[in-house]
XYZ file of C-alpha atoms in Angstrom:
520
model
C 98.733 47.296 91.077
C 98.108 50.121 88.871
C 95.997 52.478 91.572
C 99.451 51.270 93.404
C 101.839 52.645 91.011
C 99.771 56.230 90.847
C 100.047 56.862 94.104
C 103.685 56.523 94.917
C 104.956 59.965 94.588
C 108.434 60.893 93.602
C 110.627 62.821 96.938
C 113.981 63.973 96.952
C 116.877 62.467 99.320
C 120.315 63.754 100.074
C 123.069 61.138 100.218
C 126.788 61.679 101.599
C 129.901 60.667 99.732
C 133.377 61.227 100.285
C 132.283 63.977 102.485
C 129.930 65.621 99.939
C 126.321 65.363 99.725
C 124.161 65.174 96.510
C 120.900 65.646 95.913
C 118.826 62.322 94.083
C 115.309 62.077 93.347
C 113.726 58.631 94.417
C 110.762 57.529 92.678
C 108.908 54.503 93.969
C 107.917 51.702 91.315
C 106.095 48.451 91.881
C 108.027 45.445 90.931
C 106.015 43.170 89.012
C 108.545 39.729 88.928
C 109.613 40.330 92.543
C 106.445 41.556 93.551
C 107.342 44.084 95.399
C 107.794 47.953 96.002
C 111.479 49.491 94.656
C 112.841 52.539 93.731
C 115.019 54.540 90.933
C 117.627 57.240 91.362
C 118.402 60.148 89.346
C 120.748 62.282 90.253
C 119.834 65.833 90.470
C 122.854 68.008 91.586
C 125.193 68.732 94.597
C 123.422 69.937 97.976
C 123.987 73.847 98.073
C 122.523 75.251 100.522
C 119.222 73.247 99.886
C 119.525 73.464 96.156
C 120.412 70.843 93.520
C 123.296 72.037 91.148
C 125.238 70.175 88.440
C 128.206 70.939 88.150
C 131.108 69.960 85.743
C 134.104 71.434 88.130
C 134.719 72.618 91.277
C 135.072 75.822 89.905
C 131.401 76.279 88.652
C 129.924 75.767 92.371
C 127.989 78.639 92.786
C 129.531 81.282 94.877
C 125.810 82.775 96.424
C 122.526 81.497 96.698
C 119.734 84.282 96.779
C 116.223 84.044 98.244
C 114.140 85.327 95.117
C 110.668 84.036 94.106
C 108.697 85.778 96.500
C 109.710 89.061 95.571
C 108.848 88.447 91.932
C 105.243 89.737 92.696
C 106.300 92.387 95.178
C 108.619 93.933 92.445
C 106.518 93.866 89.624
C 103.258 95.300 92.269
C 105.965 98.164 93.165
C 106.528 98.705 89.014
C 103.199 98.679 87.950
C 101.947 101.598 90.708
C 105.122 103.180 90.216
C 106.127 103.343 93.794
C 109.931 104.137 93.049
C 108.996 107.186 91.097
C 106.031 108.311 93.775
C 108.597 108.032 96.048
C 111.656 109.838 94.267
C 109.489 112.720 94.326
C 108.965 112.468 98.184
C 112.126 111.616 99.561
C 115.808 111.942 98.932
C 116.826 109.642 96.264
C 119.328 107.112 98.465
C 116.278 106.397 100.646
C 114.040 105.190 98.229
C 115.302 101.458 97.996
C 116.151 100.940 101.603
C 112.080 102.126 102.221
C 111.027 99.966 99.911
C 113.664 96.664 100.952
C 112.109 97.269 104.491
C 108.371 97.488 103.157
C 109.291 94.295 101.105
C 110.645 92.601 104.360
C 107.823 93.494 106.354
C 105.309 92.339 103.833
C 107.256 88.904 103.393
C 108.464 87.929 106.775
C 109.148 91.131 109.467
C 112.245 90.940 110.685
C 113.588 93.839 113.738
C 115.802 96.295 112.216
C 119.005 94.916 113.616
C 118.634 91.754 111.334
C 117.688 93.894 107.985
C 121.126 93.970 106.903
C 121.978 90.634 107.131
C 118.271 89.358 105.402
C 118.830 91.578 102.315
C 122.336 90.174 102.070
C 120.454 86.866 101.367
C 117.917 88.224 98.576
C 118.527 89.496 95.298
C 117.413 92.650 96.213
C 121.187 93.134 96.981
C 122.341 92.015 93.366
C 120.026 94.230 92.039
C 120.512 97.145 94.867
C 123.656 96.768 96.426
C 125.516 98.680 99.069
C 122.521 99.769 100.386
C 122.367 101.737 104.079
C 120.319 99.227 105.974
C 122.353 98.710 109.574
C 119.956 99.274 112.550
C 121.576 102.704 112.979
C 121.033 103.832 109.304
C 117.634 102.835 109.277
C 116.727 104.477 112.892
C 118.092 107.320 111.866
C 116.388 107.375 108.437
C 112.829 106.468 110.196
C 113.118 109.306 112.266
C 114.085 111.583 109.775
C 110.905 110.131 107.925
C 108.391 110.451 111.293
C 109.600 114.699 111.536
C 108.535 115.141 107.707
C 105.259 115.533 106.239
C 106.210 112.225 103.803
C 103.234 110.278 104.114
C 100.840 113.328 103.135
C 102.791 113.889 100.216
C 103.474 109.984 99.279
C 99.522 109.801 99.444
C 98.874 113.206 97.269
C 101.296 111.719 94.879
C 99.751 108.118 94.923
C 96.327 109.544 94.498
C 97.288 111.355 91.670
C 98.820 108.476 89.439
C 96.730 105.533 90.312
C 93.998 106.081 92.558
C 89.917 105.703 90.900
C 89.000 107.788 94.259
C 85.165 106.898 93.607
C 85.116 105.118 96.579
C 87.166 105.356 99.351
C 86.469 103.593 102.964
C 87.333 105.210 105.873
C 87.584 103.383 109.276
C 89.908 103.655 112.529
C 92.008 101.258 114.865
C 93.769 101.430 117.827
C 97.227 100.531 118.388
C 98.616 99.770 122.093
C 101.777 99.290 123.003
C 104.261 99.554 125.974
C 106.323 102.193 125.286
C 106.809 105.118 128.025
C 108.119 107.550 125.465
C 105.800 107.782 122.930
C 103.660 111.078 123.818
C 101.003 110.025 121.230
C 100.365 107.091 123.093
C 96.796 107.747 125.697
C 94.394 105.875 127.265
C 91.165 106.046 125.395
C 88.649 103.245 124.397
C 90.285 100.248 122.954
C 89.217 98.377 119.962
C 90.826 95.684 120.850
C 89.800 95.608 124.412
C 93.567 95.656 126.020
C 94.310 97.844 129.109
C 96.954 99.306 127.595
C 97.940 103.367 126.568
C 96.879 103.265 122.577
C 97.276 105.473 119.284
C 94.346 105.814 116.672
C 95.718 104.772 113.341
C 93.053 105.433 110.461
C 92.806 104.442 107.318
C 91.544 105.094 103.655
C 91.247 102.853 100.985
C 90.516 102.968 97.547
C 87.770 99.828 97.008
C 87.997 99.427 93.438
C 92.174 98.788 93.405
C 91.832 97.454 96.371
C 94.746 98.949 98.533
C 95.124 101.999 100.813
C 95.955 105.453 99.942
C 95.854 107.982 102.988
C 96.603 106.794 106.729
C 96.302 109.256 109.493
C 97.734 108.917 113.402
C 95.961 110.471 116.479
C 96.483 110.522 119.873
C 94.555 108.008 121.784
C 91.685 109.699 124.013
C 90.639 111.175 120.799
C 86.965 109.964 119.803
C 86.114 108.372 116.290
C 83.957 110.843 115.786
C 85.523 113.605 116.803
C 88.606 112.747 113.512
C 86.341 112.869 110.645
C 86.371 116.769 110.098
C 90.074 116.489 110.002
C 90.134 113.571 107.318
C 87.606 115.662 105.280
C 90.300 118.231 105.200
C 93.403 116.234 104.226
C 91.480 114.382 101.515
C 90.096 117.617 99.819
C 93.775 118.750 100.648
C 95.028 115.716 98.224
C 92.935 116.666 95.318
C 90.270 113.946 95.581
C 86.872 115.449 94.527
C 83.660 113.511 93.984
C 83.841 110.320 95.707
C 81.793 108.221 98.074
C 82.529 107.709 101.866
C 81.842 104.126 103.394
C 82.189 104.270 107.271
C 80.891 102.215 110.350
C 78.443 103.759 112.662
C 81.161 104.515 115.139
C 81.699 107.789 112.958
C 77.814 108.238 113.404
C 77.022 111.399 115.052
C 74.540 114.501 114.276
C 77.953 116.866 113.885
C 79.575 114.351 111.453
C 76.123 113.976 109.138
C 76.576 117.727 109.007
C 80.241 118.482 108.289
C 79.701 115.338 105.483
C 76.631 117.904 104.183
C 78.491 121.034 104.605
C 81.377 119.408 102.246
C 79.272 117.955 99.923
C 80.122 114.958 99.808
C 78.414 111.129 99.023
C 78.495 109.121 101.536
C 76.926 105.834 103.456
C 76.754 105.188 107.154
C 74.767 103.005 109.344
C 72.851 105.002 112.402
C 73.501 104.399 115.517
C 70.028 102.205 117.139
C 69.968 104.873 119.995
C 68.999 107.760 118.305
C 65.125 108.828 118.643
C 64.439 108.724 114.755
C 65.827 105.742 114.147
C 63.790 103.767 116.840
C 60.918 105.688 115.118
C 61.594 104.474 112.271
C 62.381 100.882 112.822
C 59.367 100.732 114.869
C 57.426 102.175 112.005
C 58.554 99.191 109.293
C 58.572 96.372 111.773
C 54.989 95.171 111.038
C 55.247 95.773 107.406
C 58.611 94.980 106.223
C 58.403 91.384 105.805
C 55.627 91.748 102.912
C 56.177 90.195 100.099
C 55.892 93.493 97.521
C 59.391 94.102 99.747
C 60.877 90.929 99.074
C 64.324 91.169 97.236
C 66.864 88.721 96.611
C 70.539 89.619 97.515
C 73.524 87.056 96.781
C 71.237 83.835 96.498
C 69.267 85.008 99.687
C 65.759 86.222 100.426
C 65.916 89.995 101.707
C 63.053 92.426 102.373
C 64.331 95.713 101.690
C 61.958 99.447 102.099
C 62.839 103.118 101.294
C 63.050 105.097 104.677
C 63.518 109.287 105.173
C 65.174 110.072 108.841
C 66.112 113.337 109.847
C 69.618 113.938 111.349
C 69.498 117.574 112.866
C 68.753 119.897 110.545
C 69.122 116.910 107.463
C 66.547 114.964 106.426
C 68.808 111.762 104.865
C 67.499 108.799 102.550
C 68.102 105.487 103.116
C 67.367 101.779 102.995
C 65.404 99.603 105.702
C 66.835 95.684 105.710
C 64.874 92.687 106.947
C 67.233 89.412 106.925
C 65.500 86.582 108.340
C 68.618 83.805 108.441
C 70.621 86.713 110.168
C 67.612 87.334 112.384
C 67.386 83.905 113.120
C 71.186 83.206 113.790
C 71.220 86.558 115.980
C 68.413 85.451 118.146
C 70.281 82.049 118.809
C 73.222 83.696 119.551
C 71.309 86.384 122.094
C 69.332 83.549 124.197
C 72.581 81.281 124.714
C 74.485 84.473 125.796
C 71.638 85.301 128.438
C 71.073 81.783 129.583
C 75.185 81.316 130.298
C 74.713 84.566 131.830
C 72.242 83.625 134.031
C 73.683 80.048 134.883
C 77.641 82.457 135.836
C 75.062 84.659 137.962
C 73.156 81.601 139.816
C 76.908 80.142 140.971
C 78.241 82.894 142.217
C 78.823 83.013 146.556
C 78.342 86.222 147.465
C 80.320 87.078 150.442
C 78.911 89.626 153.100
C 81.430 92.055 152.712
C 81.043 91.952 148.551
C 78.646 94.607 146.932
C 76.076 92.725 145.118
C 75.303 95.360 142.986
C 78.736 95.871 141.764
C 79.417 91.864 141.381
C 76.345 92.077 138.716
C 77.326 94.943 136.944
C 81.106 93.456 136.597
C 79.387 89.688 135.447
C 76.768 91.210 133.062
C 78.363 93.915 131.507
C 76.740 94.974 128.522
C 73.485 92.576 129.123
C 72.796 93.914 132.966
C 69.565 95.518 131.158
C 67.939 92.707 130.388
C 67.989 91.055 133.358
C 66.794 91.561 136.934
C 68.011 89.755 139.743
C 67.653 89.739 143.904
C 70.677 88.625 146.581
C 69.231 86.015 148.921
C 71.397 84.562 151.448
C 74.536 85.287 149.173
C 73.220 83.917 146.197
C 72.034 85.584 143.331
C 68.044 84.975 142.238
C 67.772 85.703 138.490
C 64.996 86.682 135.375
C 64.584 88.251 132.360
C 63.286 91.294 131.866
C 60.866 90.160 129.153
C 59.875 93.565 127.626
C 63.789 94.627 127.358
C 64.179 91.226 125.688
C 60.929 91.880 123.251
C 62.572 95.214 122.376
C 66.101 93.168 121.265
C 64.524 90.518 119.795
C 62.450 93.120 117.429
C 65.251 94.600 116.247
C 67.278 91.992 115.415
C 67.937 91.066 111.760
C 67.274 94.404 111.169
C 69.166 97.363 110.286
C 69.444 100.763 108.056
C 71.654 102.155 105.725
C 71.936 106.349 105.100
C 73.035 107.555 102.429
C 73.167 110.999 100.349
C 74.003 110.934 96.355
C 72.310 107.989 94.224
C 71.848 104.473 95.013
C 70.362 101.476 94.589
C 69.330 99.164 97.461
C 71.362 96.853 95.737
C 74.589 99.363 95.571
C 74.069 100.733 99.374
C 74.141 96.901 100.502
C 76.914 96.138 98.461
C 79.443 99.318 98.693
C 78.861 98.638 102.349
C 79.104 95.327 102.894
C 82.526 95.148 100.821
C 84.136 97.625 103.454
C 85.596 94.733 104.921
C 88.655 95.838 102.653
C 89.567 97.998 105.550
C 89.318 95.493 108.242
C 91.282 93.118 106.503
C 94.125 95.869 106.099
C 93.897 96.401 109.729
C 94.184 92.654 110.497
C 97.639 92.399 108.391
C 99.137 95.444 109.675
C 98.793 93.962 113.289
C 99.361 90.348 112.835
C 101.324 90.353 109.378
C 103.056 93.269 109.266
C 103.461 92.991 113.325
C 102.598 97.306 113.257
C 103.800 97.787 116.801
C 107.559 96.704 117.726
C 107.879 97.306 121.307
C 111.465 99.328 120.849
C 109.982 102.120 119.477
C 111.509 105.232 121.966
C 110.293 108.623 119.841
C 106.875 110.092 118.123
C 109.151 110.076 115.277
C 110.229 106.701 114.878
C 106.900 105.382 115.533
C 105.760 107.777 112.600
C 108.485 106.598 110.147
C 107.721 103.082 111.422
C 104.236 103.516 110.229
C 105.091 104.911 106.657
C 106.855 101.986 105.952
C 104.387 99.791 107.097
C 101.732 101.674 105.085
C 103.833 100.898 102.114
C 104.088 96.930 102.882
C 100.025 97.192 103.430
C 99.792 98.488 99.743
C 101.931 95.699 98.463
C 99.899 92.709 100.966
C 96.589 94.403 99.696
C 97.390 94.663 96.093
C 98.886 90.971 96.055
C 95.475 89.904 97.653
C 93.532 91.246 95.051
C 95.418 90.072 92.187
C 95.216 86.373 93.895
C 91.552 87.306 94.334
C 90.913 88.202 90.435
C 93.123 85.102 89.410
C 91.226 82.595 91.848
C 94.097 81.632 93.936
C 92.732 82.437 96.843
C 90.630 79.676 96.745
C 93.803 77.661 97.058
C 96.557 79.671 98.760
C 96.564 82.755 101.606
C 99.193 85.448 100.986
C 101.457 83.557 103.183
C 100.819 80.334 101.301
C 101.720 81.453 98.397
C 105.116 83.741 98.621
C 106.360 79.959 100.782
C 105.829 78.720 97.579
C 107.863 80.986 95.430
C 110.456 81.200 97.913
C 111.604 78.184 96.961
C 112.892 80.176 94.039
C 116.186 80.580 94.227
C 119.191 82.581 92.047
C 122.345 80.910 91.982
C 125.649 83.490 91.396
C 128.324 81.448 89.283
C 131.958 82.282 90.319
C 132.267 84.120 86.742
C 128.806 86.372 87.917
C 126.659 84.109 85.585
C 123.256 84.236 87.397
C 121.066 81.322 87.313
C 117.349 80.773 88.108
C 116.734 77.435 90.242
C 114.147 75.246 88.277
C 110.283 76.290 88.799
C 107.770 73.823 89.838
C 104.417 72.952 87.975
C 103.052 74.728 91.487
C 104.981 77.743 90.756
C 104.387 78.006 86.917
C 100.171 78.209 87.470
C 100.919 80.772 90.739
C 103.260 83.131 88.400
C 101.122 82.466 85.146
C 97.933 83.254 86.832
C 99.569 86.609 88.006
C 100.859 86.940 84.681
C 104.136 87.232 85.846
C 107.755 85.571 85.146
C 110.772 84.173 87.350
């Protein structure tokens, strides 16, 4: 009876009278004389809009009832990097709250412009910014005006300025498709995200240690990753930012990039690309000796063999690390042979008609494993193998792989700074799936420019949430998206005599605003 009683939990229940419906709590009780389950009511308040209110007259019904609690953290993010004053200094002084009500809206829950107005309306943002310019046309119009300025390299100058540690910044690119016929920026070029569609290059800076973005860049679409660095190395010296340490992918990997990175001086680390000559040298060189034990290192909890290695780039001769992880080696090699064998099963089923190429139908089916595989056309079937020594050479390799550097660091640091350049990525995935980057009614290069500033605002508030849920530990129990539905149960009542009160906070609210050290 008693493990009975703990588990009934309390739930509200609205009930109609006379037209009116209240709000009662219902908690379940077990019975002992009757033996049985029954329940007590306590009256919490009449049903406004979702809410529970007592009220002594008609006249203290609450006139408004304001979305609120999940702006608490937004706001006080915005205060503490001093957005609104980063921004004065950028923009006219009028556009600073509708920029950062949009960025708000598109970090919370994206809405198209034409329903701004009516969503801000609904928050408190209104009470405590009202009469602000947010129809469609206002904010088009601002956008543009925002796209055909050089904002965003002065918002970032600023921003790095104030707040920004700048010892490590990582740099990495995306690509945006989208529909649109107007958009000149838009180009075919390779796609990140494998879609057949025209795309822009969006890339991206951000500081690691604060844990949000400072610089963004656009580019037209056929343009190469490679081929943007010099021009980032530009605009960041441009900002101000001296001594700090570049993390990039290998898709910025080239013998031009190594030496404009040189030229400028700067720290950086990079993984080489496996097709350059030195490189095979010099994972051919460590591949009978790396798995010694005088190499044996332990990273995270894991066994990791780890050597010094010296390649040249061109005219550089860069230092660097040599890693040997057997549970990634082993997971890769799993991975390979299933790949290969579903391959070969797709290839063996195929009915090759006479007047198909069979040629062509392999290249199309293999794609990017054609090389290790040879294959005959018999009577319009495909005869299969593997080519064992291109399979020895992928096998060797794998759970393998080098790190470059130039400045001073550890193993330890190289693995690490890398490996935590997932910061990046993760921006990338919010801006297209949280932020929704690409609304397909963008008409001008402008728009889609002032579209993006605001976005890259809403990133720094997502990013900066994240890392303050990250330091407190909620992450380990809520997402970003988990956690603002909980505060937005948080509502402010308006009283007809402009009394404003705060709806009651939850024991699951309390621990999410006293772990960000924050208040309702």
């Amino acid at each position: 009876i008693m493990c009975l009683n703990m588990h009934m939990k309390s739930f509200t229940r609205i009930k109609k009278i006379n037209g009116q419906e209240y709000i009662y709590e219902i908690t379940p009780y077990y019975d002992k004389e009757k033996k049985q389950i029954r329940q007590k009511s306590k009256y919490l308040g009449k049903n406004v809009n979702g809410v529970p209110v007592k009220v002594r007259s008609q006249d203290q019904v609450p006139k408004k009832v304001l979305s609120h609690g999940e702006f608490v953290p937004l706001k006080k993010i915005a205060e503490d990097l001093e957005l609104e004053k980063i921004l004065s200094g950028v923009l006219p002084g009028k556009e600073v709250w509708p920029i950062l009500t949009l960025a708000m809206n598109y970090a919370t829950r994206p809405r198209a412009l034409i329903h701004i107005q009516s969503w801000y309306e609904g928050t408190t943002i209104s009470e405590d910014h009202p009469d602000l310019p947010l129809s469609s046309q206002s904010l088009s119009r601002m956008l543009s005006r925002i796209g055909e300025s050089t904002a965003n390299l002065e918002f970032s100058r600023k921003l790095i300025q104030q707040i920004s540690t700048c010892s490590t910044l990582v740099y990495d690119i995306t690509s945006l498709s989208s529909y649109s016929q107007s958009i000149s920026l838009l180009e075919y070029g390779y796609n990140r995200d494998g879609l057949d569609l025209p795309q822009i290059n969006l890339s991206l800076i951000v500081d690691m240690d604060l844990g949000i973005p400072v610089m963004y860049d656009l580019y037209p679409g056929s343009i190469a990753d490679v081929s943007t660095l010099k021009n980032t190395v530009r605009k960041i010296k441009a900002q101000g930012v001296r001594n700090y340490t570049m993390i990039m992918d290998r898709g910025f990997f080239s013998t031009d990039n190594i030496e404009e990175l040189v030229a400028a001086d700067l720290s950086f680390i990079i993984p080489p690309t496996s097709t350059l000559k030195n490189v095979k040298e010099a994972v051919s060189a460590i591949h009978s000796s790396i798995d010694d034990p005088e190499h044996l290192k332990l990273y995270e909890k894991e066994p990791l063999f780890v050597m010094p290695v010296s390649i040249e780039v061109g005219e550089n001769k860069l230092s660097g690390y040599a890693y040997y992880d057997q549970k990634r080696e082993q997971q890769e090699r799993s991975a390979f042979y299933k790949r290969l064998y579903d391959l070969m099963e797709v290839l063996k089923s195929k009915n090759l008609k006479h007047w198909m190429n069979p040629g062509e139908v392999f290249r199309a089916t293999a794609k990017r494993d054609a090389k290790y595989i040879e294959w005959k056309a018999i009577d319009g079937r495909f005869q299969v193998a593997l080519r064992k020594n291109a399979v020895s050479q992928a096998i060797n390799k794998m759970g393998k792989f080098v790190l470059l550097y130039r400045g001073e660091f550890s193993w330890i640091e190289c693995l690490s700074l890398y490996r935590s350049k997932d910061v990046v990525e993760k921006g990338f995935d919010v801006l297209k799936n949280d932020i929704e980057l690409m609304p397909a009614n963008l008409r001008t290069n402008s728009s889609l420019r002032g579209y993006l500033f605001i976005a890259f605002i809403a990133l720094i508030l997502r990013m900066k949430l994240t890392r303050l849920m990250i330091d407190a530990e909620l992450n380990k129990r809520y997402s970003v998206e988990g956690l603002l539905t909980e505060l937005e149960k948080i509502k402010i009542m308006i009283l007809p005599d402009g009394e404003k009160i705060t709806t009651e906070i939850t024991k699951k609210q309390r621990e999410i605003l006293d772990a960000l050290h924050m208040c309702a």
